[in-house]
Tab-separated table of C-alpha atoms in Angstrom:
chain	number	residue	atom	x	y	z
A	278	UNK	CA	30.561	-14.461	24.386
A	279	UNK	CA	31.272	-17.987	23.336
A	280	UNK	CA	33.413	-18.909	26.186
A	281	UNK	CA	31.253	-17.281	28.779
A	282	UNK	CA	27.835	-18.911	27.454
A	283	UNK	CA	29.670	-22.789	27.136
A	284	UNK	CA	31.269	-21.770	31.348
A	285	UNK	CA	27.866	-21.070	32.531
A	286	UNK	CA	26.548	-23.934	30.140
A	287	UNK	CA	28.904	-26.463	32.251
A	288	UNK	CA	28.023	-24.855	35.941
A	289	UNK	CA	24.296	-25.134	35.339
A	290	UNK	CA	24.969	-28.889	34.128
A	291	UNK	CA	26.623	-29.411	37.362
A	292	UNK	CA	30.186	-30.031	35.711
A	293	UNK	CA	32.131	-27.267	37.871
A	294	UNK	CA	35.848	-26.824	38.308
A	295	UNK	CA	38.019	-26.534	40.944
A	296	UNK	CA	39.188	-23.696	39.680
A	297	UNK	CA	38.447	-20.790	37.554
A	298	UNK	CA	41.080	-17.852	36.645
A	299	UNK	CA	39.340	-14.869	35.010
A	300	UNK	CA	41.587	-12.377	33.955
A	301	UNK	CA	41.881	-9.530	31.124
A	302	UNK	CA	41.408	-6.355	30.019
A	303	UNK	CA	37.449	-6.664	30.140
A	304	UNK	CA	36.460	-6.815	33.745
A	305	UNK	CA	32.512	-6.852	32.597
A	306	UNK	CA	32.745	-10.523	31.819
A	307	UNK	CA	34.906	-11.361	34.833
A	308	UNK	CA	32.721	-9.931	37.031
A	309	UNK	CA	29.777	-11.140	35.414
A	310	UNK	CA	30.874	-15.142	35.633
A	311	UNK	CA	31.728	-14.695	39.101
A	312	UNK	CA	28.534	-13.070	40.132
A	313	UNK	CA	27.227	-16.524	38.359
A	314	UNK	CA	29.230	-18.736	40.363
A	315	UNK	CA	29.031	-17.117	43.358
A	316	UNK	CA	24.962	-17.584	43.095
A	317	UNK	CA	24.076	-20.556	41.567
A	318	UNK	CA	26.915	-23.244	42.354
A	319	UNK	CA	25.429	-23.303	46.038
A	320	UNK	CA	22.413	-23.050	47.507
A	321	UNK	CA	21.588	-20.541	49.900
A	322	UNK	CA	21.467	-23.055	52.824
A	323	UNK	CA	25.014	-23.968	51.662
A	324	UNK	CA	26.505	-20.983	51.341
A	325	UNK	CA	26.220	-19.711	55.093
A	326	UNK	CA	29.212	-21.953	55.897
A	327	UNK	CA	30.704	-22.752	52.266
A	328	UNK	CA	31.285	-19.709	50.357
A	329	UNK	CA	33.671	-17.114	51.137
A	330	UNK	CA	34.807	-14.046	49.710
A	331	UNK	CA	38.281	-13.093	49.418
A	332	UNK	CA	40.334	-9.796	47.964
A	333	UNK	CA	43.663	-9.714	47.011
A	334	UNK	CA	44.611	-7.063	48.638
A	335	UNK	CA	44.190	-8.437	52.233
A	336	UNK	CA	44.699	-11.826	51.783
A	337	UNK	CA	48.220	-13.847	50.781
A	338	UNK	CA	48.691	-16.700	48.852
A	339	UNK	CA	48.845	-19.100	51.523
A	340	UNK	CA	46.086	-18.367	53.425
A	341	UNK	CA	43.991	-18.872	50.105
A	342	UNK	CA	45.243	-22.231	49.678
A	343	UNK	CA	44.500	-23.292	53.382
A	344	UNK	CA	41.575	-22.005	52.815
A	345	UNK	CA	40.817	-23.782	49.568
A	346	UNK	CA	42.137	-27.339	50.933
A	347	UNK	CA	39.573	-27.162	53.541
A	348	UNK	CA	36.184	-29.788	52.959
A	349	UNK	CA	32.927	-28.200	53.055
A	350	UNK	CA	30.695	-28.259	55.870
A	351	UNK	CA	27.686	-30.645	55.345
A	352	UNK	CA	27.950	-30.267	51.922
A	353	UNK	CA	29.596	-31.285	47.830
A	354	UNK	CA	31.313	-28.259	47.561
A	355	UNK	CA	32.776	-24.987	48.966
A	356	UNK	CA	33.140	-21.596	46.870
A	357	UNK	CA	36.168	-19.364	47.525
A	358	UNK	CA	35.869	-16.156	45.199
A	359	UNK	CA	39.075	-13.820	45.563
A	360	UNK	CA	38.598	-10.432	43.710
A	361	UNK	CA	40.564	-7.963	42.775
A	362	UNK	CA	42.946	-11.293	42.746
A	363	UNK	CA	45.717	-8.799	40.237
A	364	UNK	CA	46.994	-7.161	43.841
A	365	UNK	CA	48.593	-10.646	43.929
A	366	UNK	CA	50.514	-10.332	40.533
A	367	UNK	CA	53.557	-10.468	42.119
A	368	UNK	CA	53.429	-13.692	44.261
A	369	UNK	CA	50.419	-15.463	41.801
A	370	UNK	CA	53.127	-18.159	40.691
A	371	UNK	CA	52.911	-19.482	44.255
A	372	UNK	CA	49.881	-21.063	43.343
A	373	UNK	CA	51.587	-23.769	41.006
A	374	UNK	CA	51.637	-26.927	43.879
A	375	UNK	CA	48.356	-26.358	44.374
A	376	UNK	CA	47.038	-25.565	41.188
A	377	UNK	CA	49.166	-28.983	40.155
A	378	UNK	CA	46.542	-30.863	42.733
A	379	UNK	CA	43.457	-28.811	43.483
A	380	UNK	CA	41.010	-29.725	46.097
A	381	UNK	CA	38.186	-31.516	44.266
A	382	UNK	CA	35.786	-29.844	46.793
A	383	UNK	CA	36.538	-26.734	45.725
A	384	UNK	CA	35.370	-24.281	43.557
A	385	UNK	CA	38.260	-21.564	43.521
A	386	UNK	CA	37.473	-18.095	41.655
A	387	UNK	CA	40.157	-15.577	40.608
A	388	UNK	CA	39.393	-12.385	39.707
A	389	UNK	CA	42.094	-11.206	37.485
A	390	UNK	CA	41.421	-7.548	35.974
A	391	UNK	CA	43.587	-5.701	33.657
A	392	UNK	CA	46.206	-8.344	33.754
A	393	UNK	CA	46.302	-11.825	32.152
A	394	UNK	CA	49.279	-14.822	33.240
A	395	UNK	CA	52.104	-15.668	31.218
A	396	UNK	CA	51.354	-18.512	28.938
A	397	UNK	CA	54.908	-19.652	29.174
A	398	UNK	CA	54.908	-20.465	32.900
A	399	UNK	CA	53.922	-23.079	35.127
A	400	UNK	CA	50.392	-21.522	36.745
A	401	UNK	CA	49.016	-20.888	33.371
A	402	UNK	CA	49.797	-24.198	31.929
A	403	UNK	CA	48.847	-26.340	35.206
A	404	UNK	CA	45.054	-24.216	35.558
A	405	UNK	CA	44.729	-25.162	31.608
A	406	UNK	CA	44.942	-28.963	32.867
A	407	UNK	CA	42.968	-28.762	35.815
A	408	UNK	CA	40.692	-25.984	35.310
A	409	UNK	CA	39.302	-22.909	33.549
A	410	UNK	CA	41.175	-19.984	32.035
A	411	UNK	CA	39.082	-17.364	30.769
A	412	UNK	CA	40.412	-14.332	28.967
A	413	UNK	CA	38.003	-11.579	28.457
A	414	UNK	CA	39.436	-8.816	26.117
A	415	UNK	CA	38.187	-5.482	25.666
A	416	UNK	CA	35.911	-4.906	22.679
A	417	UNK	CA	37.356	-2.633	19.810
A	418	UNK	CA	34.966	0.446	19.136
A	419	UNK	CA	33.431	-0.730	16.379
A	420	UNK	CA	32.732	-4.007	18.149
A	421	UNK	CA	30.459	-2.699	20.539
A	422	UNK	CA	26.925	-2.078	18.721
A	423	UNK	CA	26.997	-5.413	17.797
A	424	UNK	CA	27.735	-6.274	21.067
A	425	UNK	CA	24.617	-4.118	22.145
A	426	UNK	CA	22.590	-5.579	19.819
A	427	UNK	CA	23.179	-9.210	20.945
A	428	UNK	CA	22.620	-8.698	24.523
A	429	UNK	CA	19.550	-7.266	24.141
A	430	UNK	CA	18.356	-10.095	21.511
A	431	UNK	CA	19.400	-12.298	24.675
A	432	UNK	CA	16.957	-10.479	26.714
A	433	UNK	CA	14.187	-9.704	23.919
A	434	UNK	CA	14.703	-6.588	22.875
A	435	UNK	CA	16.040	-4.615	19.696
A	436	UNK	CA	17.885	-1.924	18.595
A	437	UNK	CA	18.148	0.436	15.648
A	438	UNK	CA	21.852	1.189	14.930
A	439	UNK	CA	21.950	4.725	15.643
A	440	UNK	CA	21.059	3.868	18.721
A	441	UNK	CA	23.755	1.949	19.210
A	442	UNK	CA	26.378	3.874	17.543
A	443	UNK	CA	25.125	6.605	19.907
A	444	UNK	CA	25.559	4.697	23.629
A	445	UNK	CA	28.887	3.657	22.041
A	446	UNK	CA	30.108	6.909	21.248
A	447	UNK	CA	28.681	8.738	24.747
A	448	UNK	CA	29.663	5.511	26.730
A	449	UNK	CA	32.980	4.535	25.228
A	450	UNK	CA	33.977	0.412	25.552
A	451	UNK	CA	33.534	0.047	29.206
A	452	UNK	CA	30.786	-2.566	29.044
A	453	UNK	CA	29.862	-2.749	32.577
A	454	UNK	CA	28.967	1.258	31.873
A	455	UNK	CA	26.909	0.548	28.964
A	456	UNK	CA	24.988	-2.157	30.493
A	457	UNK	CA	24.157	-0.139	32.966
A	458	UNK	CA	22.680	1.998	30.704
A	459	UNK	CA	20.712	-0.621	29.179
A	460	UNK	CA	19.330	-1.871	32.399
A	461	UNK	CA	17.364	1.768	32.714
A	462	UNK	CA	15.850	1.115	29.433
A	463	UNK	CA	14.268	-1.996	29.735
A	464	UNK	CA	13.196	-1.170	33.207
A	465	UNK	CA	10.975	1.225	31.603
A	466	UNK	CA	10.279	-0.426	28.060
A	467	UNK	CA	8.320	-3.579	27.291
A	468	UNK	CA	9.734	-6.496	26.046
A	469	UNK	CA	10.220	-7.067	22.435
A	470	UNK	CA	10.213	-3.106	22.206
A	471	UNK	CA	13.238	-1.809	19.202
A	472	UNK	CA	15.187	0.754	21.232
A	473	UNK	CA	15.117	4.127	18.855
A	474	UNK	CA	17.499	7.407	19.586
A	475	UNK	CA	14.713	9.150	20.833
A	476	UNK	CA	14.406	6.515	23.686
A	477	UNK	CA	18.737	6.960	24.062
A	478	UNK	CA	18.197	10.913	23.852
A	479	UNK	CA	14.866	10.694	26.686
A	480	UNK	CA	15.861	8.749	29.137
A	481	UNK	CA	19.913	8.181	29.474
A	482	UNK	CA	20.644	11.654	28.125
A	483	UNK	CA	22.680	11.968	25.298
A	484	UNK	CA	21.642	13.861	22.780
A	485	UNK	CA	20.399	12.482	18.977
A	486	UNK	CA	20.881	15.456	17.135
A	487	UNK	CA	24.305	16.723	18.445
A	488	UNK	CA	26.893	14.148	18.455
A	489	UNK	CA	29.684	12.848	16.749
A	490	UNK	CA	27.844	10.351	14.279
A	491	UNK	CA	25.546	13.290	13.462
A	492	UNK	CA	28.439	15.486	12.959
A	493	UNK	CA	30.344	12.889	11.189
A	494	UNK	CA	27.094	12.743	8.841
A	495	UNK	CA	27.106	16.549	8.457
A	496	UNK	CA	30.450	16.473	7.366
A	497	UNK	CA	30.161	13.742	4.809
A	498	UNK	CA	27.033	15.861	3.141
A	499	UNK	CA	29.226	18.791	3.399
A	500	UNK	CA	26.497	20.594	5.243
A	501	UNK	CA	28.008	23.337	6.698
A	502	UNK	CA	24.844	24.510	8.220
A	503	UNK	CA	24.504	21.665	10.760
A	504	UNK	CA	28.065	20.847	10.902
A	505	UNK	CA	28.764	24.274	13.013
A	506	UNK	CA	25.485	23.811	14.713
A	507	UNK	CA	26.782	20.926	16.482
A	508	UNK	CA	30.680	22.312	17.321
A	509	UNK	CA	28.621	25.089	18.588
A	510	UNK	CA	26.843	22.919	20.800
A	511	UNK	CA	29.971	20.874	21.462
A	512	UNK	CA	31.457	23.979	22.738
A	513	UNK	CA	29.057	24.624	25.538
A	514	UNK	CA	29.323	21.087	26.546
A	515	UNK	CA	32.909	20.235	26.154
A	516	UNK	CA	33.354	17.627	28.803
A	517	UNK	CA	31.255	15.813	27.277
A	518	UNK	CA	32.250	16.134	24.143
A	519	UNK	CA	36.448	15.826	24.397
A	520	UNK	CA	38.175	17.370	21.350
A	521	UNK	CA	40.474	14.003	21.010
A	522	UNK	CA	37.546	11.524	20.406
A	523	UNK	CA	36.179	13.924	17.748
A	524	UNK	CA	38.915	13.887	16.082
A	525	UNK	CA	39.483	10.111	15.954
A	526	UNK	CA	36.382	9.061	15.074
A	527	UNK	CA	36.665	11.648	12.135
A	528	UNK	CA	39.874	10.317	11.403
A	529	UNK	CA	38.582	6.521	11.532
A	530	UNK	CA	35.233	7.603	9.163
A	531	UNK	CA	38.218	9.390	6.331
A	532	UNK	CA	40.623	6.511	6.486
A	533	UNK	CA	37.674	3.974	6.155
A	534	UNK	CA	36.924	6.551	2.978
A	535	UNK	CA	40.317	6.197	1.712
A	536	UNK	CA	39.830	2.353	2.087
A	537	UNK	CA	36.347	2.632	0.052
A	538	UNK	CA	38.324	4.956	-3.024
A	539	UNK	CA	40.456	1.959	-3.462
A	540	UNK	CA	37.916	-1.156	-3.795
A	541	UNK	CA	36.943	-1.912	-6.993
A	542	UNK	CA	33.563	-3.387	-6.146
A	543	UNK	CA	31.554	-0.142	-4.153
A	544	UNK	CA	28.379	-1.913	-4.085
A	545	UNK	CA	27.039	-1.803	-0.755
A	546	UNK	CA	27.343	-5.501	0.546
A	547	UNK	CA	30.953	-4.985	-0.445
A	548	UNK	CA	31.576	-1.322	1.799
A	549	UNK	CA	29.934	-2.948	4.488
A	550	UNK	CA	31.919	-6.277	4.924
A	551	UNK	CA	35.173	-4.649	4.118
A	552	UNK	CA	34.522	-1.993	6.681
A	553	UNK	CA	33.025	-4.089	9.304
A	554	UNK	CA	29.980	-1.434	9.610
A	555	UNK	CA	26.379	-2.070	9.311
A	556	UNK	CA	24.564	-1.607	6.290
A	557	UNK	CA	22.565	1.138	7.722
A	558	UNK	CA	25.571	3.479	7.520
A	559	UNK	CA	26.492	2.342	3.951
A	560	UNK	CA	24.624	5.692	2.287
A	561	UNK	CA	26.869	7.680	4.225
A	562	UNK	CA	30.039	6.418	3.092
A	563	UNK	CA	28.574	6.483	-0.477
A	564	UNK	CA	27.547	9.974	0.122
A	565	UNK	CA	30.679	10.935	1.415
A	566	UNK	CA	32.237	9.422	-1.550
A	567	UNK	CA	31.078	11.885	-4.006
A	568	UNK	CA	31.918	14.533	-1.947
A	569	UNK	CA	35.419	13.612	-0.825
A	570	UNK	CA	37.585	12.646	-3.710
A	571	UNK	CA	41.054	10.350	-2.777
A	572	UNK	CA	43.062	13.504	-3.274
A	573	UNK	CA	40.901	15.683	-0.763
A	574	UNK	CA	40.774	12.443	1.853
A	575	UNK	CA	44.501	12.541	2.320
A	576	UNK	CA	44.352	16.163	2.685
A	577	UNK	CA	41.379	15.866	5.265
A	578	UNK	CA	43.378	12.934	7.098
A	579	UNK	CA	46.568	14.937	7.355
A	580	UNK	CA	44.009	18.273	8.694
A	581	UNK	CA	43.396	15.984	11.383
A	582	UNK	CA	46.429	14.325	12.188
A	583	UNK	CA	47.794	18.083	12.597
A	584	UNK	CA	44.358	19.629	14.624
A	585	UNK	CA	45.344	16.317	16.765
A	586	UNK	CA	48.896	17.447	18.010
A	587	UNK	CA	47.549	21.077	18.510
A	588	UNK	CA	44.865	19.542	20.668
A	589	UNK	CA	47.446	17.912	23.055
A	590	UNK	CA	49.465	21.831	23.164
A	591	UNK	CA	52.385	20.971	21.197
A	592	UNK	CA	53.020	24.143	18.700
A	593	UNK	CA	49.722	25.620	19.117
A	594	UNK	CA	47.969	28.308	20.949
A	595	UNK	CA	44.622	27.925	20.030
A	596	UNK	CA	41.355	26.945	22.244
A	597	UNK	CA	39.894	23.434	21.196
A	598	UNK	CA	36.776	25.547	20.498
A	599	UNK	CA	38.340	27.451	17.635
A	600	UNK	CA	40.898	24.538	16.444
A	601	UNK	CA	37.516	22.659	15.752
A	602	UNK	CA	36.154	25.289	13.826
A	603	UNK	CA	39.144	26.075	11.913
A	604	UNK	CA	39.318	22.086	11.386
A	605	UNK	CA	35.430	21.542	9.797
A	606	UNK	CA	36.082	24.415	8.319
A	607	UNK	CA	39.444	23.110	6.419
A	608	UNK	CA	38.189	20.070	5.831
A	609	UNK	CA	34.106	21.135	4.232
A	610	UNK	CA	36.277	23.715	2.152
């Protein structure tokens, strides 16, 4: 978030580039710092003549370059914005002479998604001269609460970390999806308002009381009670609740377990910064501690590595319904 704050820092200071090459795995950012440029570098008088939107798919290289060498009309500067600028990956080094001497004039946007540009070759190293290259990589899982959280400090708002844990879980990494999400909640809910898992569970849908952190935290009490009350409810919703990302977040939460056995400090300040998780969640690890000795988590981790091939059909005929019974039930036991 560094990079994209200090871009728009420079663009509302009035120090633009002639050219800016988003690309990565993350299109949330990409999009988002070209829906910047493409409303604030002009004004709207300007941009009736001066700011033009390309895609990559109908457009070739040279025609963006005659395009970009043009002046703007009664004005500083032109925008060009080409999205969906990756349909170009195989002709994108054709760029390099002009890249090598932009137009001044011009502000030139490329929308890169899912790909990024060889460091090694000419168009990467001539942009890093004469412009901005932006990489926006996608967030690891247990990025994206703290991710959450920060946004919404940005816009005045909390969040308690269940919360978060449970938009990540439902929602995945895609950003763009989870902001969307967000946007519904503060459309309804005052500023400065903490966002609980009763506001999650009301009003985007997903459920506080059966999910995967809640069966996670059944599991780690060793209550057996709840634990089946959830894969029974998991098993009357199973599209949204895949087999696969049960299992991986339950083999993430034993392997972080395995990782807690060995340190010799266990306070809590420790678990939490060696784990990366927030102290909130600490108690459960330290709960699951007792119950789970190192012998039992290697066990647990190789129930799960085995439930995971059955899941993708390989040796096994067995409905995901019953493999996850027989799999809580292996692992409680």
């Amino acid at each position: 978030m560094k990079d994209v704050n200090k871009i728009v820092s420079d663009i509302k200071n009035g120090n633009t580039k002639p050219i800016y090459f988003l690309m990565g795995e993350e299109p949330y950012y990409i999009d988002r710092i070209a829906e910047y440029i493409e409303e604030n570098v002009l004004s709207e008088a300007d941009k009736g003549f001066n700011q033009m939107v390309l895609y990559g798919r109908d457009v070739s290289i040279d025609e963006i370059v005659s395009n970009a060498k043009r002046f703007p009309m009664m004005a500083e500067k032109q925008v060009i914005i080409v999205k969906e600028a990756q349909d170009l990956s195989r002709t994108i080094e054709q760029l390099v002479p002009y890249t090598e001497n932009p137009q001044e004039s011009t502000v030139l946007v490329f929308c890169y998604k899912y790909k990024k540009l060889d460091k090694r070759k000419k168009l990467y190293k001539s942009i890093d001269k004469k412009g901005v290259l932006f990489e926006s990589k996608r967030l690891y899982e247990n990025q994206v609460p703290d991710w959450i959280q920060k946004v919404l400090a940005g816009k005045k708002y909390k969040i308690e970390p269940k919360a978060s844990i449970m938009l990540t879980e439902f929602l995945g990494t895609d950003l763009a999806k989870i902001n969307n999400e967000l946007q519904k909640l503060l459309i309804i809910l005052p500023e400065g308002t903490t966002i609980t898992a009763k506001h999650v569970e009301d009003n985007i849908g997903i459920s506080k009381e059966f999910n995967n952190f809640e069966l996670r935290k059944a599991i780690g009490e060793r209550n057996i009670l709840k634990a089946n009350q959830i894969i029974t409810h998991f098993s009357l919703n199973p599209k949204n609740h895949p087999l696969q990302v049960t299992i991986s977040l339950l083999n993430t939460f034993f392997t972080q377990l395995l990782l807690v056995h060995g340190l010799s400090d266990k306070s809590k300040q420790s678990i939490s910064k060696t784990l990366g998780v927030n102290m909130f969640f600490v108690p459960e690890y330290l709960i699951a501690l007792k119950n789970y000795p190192m012998r039992k988590v290697s066990q647990v981790i190789s129930f799960l590595r085995d439930a995971d091939v059955k899941s993708k059909g390989v040796e096994a005929n067995i409905s995901n319904e019953d493999l996850l019974k027989e799999l809580i039930f292996k692992i409680i036991h």
